[in-house]
Tab-separated table of C-alpha atoms in Angstrom:
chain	number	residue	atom	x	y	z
A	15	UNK	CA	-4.974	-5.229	-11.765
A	16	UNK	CA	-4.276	-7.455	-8.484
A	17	UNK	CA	-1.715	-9.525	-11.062
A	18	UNK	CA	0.466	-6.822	-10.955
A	19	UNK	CA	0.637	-6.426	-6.865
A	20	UNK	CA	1.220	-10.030	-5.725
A	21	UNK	CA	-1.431	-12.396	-3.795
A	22	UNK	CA	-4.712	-11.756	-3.721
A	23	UNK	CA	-6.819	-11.194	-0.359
A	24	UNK	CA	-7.049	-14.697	0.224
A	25	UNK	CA	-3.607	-16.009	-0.552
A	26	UNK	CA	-1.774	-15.437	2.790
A	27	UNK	CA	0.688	-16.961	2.029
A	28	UNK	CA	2.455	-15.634	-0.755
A	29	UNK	CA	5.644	-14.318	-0.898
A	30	UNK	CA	6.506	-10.708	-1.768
A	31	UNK	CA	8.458	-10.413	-4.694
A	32	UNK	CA	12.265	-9.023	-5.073
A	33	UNK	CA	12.484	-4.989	-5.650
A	34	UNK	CA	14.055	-4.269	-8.771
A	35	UNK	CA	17.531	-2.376	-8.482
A	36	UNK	CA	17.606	-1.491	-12.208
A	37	UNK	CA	17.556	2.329	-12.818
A	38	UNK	CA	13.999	3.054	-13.677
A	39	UNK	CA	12.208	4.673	-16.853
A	40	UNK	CA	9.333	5.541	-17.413
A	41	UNK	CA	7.731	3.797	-19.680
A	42	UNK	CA	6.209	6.139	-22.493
A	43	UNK	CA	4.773	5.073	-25.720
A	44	UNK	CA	6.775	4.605	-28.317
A	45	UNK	CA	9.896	3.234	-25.797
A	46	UNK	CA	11.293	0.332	-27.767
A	47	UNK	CA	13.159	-2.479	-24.848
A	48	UNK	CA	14.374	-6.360	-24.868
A	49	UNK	CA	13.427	-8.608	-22.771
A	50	UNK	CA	15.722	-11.347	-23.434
A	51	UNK	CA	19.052	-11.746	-24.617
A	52	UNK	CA	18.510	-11.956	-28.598
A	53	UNK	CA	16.609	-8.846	-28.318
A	54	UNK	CA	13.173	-9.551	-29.267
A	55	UNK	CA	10.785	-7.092	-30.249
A	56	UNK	CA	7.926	-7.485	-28.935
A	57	UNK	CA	4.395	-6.220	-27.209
A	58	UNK	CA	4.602	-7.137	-23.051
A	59	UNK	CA	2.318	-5.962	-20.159
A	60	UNK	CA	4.259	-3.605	-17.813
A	61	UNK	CA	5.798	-5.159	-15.005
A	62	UNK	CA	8.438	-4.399	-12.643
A	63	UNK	CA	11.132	-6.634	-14.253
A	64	UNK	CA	14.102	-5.814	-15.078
A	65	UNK	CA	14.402	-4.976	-19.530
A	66	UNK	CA	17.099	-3.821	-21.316
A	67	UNK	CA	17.101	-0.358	-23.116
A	68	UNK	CA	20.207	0.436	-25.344
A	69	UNK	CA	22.139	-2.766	-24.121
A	70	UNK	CA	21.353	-1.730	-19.907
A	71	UNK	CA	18.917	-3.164	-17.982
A	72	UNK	CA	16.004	-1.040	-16.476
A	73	UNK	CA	13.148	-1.194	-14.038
A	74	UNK	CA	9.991	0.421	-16.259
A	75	UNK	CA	7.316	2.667	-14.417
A	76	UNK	CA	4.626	4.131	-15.481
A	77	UNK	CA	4.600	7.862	-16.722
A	78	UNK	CA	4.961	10.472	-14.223
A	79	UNK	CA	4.954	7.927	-11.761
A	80	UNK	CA	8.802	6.759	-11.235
A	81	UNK	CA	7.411	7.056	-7.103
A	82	UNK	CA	10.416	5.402	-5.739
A	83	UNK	CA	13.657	6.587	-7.264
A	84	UNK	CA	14.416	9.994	-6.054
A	85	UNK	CA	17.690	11.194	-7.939
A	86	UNK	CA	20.415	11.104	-5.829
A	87	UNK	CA	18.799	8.528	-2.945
A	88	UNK	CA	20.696	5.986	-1.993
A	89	UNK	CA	18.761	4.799	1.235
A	90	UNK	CA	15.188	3.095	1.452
A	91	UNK	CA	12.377	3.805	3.155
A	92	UNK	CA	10.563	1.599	5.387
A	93	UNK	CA	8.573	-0.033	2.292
A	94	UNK	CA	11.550	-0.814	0.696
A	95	UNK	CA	11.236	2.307	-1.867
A	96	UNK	CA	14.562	4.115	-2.900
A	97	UNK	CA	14.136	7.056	-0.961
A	98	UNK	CA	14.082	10.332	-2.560
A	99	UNK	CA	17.429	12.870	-1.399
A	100	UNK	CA	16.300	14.757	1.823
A	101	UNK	CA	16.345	18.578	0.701
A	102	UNK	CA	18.930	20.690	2.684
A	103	UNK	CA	17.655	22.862	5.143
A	104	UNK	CA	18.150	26.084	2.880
A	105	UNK	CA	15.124	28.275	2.372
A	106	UNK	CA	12.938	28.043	-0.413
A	107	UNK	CA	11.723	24.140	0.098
A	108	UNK	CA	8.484	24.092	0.175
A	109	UNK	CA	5.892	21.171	1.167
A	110	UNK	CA	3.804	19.083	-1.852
A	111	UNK	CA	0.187	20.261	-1.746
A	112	UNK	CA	-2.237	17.157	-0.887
A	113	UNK	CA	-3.899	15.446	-3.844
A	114	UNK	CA	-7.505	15.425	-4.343
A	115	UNK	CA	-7.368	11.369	-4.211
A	116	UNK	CA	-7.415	10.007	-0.825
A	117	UNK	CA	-6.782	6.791	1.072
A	118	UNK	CA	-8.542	5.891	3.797
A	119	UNK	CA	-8.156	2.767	6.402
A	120	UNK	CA	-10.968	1.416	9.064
A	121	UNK	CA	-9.302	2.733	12.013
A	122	UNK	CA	-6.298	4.925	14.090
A	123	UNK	CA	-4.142	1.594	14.198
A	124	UNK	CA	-4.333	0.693	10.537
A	125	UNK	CA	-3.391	4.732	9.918
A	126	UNK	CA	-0.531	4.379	12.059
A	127	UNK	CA	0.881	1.580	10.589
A	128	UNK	CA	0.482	2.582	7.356
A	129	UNK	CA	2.326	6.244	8.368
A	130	UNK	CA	4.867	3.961	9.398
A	131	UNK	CA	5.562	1.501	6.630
A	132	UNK	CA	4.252	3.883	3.956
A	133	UNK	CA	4.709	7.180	5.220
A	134	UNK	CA	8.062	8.638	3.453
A	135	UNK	CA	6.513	7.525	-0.063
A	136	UNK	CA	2.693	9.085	0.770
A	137	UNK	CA	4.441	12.670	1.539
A	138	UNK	CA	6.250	12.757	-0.840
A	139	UNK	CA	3.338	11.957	-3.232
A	140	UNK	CA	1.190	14.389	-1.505
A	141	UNK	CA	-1.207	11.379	-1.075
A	142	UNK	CA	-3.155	11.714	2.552
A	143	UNK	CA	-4.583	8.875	4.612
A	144	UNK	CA	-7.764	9.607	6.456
A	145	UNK	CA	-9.960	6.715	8.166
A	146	UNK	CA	-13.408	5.576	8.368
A	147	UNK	CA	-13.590	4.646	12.189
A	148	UNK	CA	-15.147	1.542	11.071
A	149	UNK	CA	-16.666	-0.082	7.892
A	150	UNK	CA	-20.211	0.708	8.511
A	151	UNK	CA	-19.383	4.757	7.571
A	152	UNK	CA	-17.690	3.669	3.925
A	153	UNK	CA	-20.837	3.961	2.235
A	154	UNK	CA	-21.733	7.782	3.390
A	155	UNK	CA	-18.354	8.694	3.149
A	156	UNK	CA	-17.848	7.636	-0.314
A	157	UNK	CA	-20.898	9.629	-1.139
A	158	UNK	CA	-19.683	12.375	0.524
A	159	UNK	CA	-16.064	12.032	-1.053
A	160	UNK	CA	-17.537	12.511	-4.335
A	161	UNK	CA	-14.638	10.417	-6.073
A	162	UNK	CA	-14.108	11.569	-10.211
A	163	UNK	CA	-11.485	10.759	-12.760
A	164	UNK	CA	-9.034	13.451	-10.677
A	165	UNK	CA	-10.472	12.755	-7.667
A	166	UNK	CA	-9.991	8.937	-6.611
A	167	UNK	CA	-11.043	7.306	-3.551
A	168	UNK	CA	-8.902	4.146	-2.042
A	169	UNK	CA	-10.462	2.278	0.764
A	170	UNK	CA	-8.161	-0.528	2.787
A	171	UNK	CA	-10.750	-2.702	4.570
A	172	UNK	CA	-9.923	-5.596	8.026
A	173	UNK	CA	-11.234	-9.150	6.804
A	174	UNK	CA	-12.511	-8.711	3.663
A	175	UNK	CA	-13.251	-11.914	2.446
A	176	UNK	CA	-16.575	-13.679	0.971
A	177	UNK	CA	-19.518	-13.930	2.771
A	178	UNK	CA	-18.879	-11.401	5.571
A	179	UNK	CA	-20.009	-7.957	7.003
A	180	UNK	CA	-17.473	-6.184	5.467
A	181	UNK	CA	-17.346	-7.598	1.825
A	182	UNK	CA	-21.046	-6.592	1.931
A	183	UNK	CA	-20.781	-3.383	3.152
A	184	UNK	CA	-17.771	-2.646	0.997
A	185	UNK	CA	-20.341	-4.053	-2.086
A	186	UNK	CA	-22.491	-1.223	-1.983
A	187	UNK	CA	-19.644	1.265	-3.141
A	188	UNK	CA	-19.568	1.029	-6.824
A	189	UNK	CA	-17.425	3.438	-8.855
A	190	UNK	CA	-14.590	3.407	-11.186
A	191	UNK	CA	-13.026	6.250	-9.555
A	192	UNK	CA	-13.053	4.120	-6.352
A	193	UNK	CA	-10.978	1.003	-5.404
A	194	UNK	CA	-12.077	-0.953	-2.343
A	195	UNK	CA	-9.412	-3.859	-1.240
A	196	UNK	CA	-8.667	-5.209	1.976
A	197	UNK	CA	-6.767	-8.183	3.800
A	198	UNK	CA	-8.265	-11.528	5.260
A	199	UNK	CA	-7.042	-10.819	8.952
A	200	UNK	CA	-9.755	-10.116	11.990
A	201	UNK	CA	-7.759	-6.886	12.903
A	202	UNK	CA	-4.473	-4.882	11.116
A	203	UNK	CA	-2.471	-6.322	14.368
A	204	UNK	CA	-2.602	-9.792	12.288
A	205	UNK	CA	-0.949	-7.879	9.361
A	206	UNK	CA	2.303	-8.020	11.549
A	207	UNK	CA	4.488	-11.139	11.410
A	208	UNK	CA	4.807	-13.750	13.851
A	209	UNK	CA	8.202	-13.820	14.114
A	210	UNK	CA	8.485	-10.211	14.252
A	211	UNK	CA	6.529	-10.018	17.308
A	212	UNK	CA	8.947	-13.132	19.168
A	213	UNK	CA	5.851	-15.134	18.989
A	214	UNK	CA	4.927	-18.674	17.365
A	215	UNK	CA	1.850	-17.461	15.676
A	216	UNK	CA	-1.368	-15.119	16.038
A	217	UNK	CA	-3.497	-16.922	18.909
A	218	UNK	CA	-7.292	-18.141	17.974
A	219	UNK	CA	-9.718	-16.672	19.974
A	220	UNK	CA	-13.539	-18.006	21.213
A	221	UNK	CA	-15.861	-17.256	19.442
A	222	UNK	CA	-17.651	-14.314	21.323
A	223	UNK	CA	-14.988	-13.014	23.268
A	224	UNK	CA	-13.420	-9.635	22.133
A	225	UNK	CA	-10.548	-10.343	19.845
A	226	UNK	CA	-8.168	-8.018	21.003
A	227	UNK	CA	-8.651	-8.778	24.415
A	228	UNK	CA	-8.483	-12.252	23.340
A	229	UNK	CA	-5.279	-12.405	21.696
A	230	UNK	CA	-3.439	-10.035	24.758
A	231	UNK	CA	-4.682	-12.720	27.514
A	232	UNK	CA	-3.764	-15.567	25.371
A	233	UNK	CA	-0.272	-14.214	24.781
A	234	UNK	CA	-0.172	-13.206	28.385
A	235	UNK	CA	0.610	-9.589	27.243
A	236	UNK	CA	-0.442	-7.517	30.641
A	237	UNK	CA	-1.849	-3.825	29.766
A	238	UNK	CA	-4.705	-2.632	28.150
A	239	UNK	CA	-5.441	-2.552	23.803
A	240	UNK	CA	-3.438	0.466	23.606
A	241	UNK	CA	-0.512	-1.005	25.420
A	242	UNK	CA	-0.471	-4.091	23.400
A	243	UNK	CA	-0.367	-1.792	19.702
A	244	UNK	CA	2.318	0.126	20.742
A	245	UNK	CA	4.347	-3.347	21.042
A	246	UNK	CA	2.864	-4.530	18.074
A	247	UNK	CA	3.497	-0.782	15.940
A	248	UNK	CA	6.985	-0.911	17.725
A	249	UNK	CA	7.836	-4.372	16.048
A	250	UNK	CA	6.763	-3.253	12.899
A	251	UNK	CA	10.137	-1.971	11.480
A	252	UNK	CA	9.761	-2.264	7.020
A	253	UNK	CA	7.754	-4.223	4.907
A	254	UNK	CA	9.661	-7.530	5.617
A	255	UNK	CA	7.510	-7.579	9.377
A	256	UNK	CA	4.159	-7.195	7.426
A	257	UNK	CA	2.558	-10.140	5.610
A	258	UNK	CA	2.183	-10.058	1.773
A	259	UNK	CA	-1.919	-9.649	1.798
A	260	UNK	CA	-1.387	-6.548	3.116
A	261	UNK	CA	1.754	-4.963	0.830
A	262	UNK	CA	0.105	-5.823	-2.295
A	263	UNK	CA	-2.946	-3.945	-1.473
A	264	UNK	CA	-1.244	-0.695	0.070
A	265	UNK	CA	0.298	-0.142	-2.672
A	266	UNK	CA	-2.118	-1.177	-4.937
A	267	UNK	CA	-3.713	1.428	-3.696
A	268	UNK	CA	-0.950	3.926	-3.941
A	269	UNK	CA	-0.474	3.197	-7.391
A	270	UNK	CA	-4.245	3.437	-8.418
A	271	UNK	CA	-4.574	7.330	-6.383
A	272	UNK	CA	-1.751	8.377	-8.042
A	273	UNK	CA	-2.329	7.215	-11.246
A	274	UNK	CA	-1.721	9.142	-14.601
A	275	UNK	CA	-4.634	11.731	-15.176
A	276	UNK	CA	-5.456	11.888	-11.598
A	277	UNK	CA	-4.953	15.290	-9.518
A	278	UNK	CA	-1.164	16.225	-8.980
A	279	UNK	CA	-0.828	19.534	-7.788
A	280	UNK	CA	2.561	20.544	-9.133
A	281	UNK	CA	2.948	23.591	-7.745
A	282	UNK	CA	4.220	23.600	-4.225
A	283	UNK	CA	3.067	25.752	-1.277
């Protein structure tokens, strides 16, 4: 599954790959496409390439899940999705009822800046994103969550890599109705680019001293934590100012809560 979503957890350094600006079909069994110019026929894993269908190239999605087109949309939103045609003000819109499946993030600033990156897309999917307030409550949570076939569970987790507190903590959920990823960075701040931020790169801090604290007396940033997110949320503009290990697994996640067979209230309220 992590093929299809870029670098892995541990492959910073990655680059995110080109959006397709083909129209986009879904791609239901049966749908016959080339994917070169002598028009083979053949049997290919889904991808977001561009393929012809009758002669015009096309972006293939999977059914019921063509998330970013929106007919009509012409703009983006901040994660680089089409974005789907703002309804008029006239009565009778009505907002998407929530989905069973949920995402959930460690903490308020990795809910933030997913709201802000992600948040057009997650409305209008009806997908909401709760957090634990830390990775020790994951495994009562999950528990509690219940996750099933319609009912999936998404977890976005700081620094998990091999070997530490979190990659054993996040060990002890097993489902297949429940996807744990997660990024390599100490905190979500480190999910923001560099050069975003005007600086050179994400200070190391001493071992022992608060990392947060750390980084804002390093960078000689004066004002408490929540002085020094708000600069860091308020650089954070689209996916181009977040690093690759984090895009792939947001919507990795998106794409496995929403998946075919999972709950989709169609009815509005």
């Amino acid at each position: 599954m992590r093929r299809d979503y870029g670098p892995d957890v541990l492959a910073v350094g990655a680059g995110r790959p080109q959006r397709a600006e083909f129209p986009r079909v879904q791609a239901e069994r049966g749908l016959v496409v080339e994917e070169d110019r002598r028009g083979k026929r053949r049997v290919f894993p889904l991808t977001l390439g561009g393929f012809l269908l009758e002669g015009r190239m096309v972006t293939l999605v999977r059914p019921g899940q063509d998330r970013r087109a929106g007919a009509g949309g012409t703009g983006r939103t901040a994660s680089g999705s089409l974005a789907a045609p703002r309804p008029a003000a006239a009565a009778g819109y009505r907002a998407r009822v929530a989905r069973a499946s949920r995402i959930y993030v460690e903490g308020r600033h990795d809910a933030e800046l997913v709201e802000k990156i992600w948040g057009d897309d997650l409305r209008e999917l009806g997908v909401v994103v709760e957090y634990l307030a830390g990775i020790d409550h994951l495994p009562p949570i999950a528990a509690r969550f219940a996750p099933g076939p319609a009912r999936r569970l998404g977890v976005l987790v700081d620094h998990l890599v091999s070997g530490s507190k979190e990659s054993r903590i996040a060990a002890q959920v097993s489902s297949p109705h429940v996807l744990v990823v997660g990024h390599p960075f100490v905190d979500i701040w480190q999910a923001v680019k560099p050069a975003s931020l005007g600086i050179a790169a994400w200070p190391a801090v001493a071992r022992g001293t608060p990392w947060k604290e750390g980084v804002l007396g390093a960078l000689g940033w004066d004002g408490d934590t929540a002085a020094g997110w708000r600069r860091i949320l308020g650089a954070a503009n689209s996916y181009a100012d977040l690093e690759p290990a984090l895009l792939g697994r947001v919507e990795e996640l998106i794409d496995f809560v929403t998946a075919p067979g999972t709950s989709d209230p169609a009815a509005d309220v």
